[in-house]
Amino acid sequence: MHHPQHPTLASLMALGEYPQQFFPRLSVTFAVFPGTDRGVVTEGVHLLDSATLTGPIPELVKSAVDAVCRHIRTASLAEDTFRTDLPD
């Protein structure tokens, strides 16, 4: 019996160039809300940034980490003659 050869969903998501061509809902949605909880904001700006990230899993992870890093605030702690950066 002949079994058709086709990629699995896992291989498509891990190694495909643009898996969303076949599965458009398999993406990552990134959003930055003001405050610490999206339900807290009732007026004014509700969303500071958003993006739909697509591509294979390695690209999704890199894009998501890059997006988070763009929005992390960094404080500085000065002790003696050295400064230490403290990300959120």
Short mmCIF file of C-alpha atoms in Angstrom, two decimals:
data_model
loop_
_atom_site.label_atom_id
_atom_site.label_comp_id
_atom_site.label_asym_id
_atom_site.label_seq_id
_atom_site.Cartn_x
_atom_site.Cartn_y
_atom_site.Cartn_z
CA MET A 1 0.00 0.00 0.00
CA HIS A 2 1.36 3.41 -0.96
CA HIS A 3 1.22 6.19 1.64
CA PRO A 4 1.29 9.74 0.30
CA GLN A 5 4.32 11.76 1.31
CA HIS A 6 3.48 15.08 2.91
CA PRO A 7 4.98 17.18 5.69
CA THR A 8 3.51 16.99 9.16
CA LEU A 9 2.19 20.12 10.82
CA ALA A 10 5.15 20.03 13.22
CA SER A 11 7.69 19.92 10.39
CA LEU A 12 5.87 22.67 8.51
CA MET A 13 5.83 24.93 11.59
CA ALA A 14 9.45 24.18 12.46
CA LEU A 15 11.01 24.21 8.99
CA GLY A 16 8.57 25.80 6.57
CA GLU A 17 9.25 29.21 5.06
CA TYR A 18 5.74 30.58 5.64
CA PRO A 19 3.49 27.98 7.32
CA GLN A 20 0.68 30.54 7.65
CA GLN A 21 0.14 30.13 3.90
CA PHE A 22 -1.59 26.85 4.78
CA PHE A 23 -2.59 27.59 8.41
CA PRO A 24 -3.21 31.36 8.69
CA ARG A 25 -4.34 31.19 12.32
CA LEU A 26 -1.03 29.69 13.52
CA SER A 27 0.57 33.01 14.38
CA VAL A 28 1.55 34.97 17.47
CA THR A 29 -0.28 38.14 18.44
CA PHE A 30 1.86 40.63 20.36
CA ALA A 31 0.31 43.57 22.20
CA VAL A 32 1.56 46.20 24.64
CA PHE A 33 -1.03 47.70 26.99
CA PRO A 34 -0.51 50.69 29.28
CA GLY A 35 -0.38 49.74 32.95
CA THR A 36 -0.09 46.23 34.32
CA ASP A 37 -3.42 44.76 33.18
CA ARG A 38 -5.26 45.35 29.93
CA GLY A 39 -8.60 45.54 31.78
CA VAL A 40 -7.45 48.48 33.92
CA VAL A 41 -7.46 51.07 31.11
CA THR A 42 -10.97 52.44 30.61
CA GLU A 43 -10.24 55.67 28.75
CA GLY A 44 -7.46 57.14 26.65
CA VAL A 45 -4.90 54.93 24.91
CA HIS A 46 -5.88 51.27 25.14
CA LEU A 47 -3.01 49.78 23.14
CA LEU A 48 0.56 51.06 22.82
CA ASP A 49 1.76 48.60 20.18
CA SER A 50 0.59 45.43 18.48
CA ALA A 51 1.78 43.05 15.81
CA THR A 52 0.84 39.73 14.28
CA LEU A 53 3.99 37.64 14.02
CA THR A 54 4.27 34.98 11.33
CA GLY A 55 6.78 32.48 10.02
CA PRO A 56 8.18 29.17 11.24
CA ILE A 57 8.56 28.58 14.99
CA PRO A 58 12.23 29.71 15.22
CA GLU A 59 11.29 32.99 13.52
CA LEU A 60 8.18 33.38 15.72
CA VAL A 61 10.27 33.00 18.87
CA LYS A 62 12.92 35.47 17.67
CA SER A 63 10.31 38.01 16.58
CA ALA A 64 8.44 37.69 19.89
CA VAL A 65 11.61 38.11 21.97
CA ASP A 66 12.66 41.11 19.84
CA ALA A 67 9.22 42.70 20.30
CA VAL A 68 9.35 42.23 24.07
CA CYS A 69 12.91 43.60 24.24
CA ARG A 70 11.84 46.75 22.35
CA HIS A 71 9.33 47.49 25.12
CA ILE A 72 11.27 46.54 28.25
CA ARG A 73 12.14 49.55 30.33
CA THR A 74 15.59 49.58 31.88
CA ALA A 75 16.41 51.31 35.13
CA SER A 76 19.95 52.04 36.29
CA LEU A 77 21.32 51.44 39.75
CA ALA A 78 24.46 53.43 40.55
CA GLU A 79 26.63 51.91 43.27
CA ASP A 80 30.08 53.33 44.01
CA THR A 81 31.63 53.95 40.59
CA PHE A 82 29.66 51.32 38.67
CA ARG A 83 26.23 51.37 37.11
CA THR A 84 24.05 48.28 36.79
CA ASP A 85 21.20 48.17 34.28
CA LEU A 86 18.04 46.54 35.64
CA PRO A 87 15.50 45.51 32.99
CA ASP A 88 11.83 45.23 34.00
#
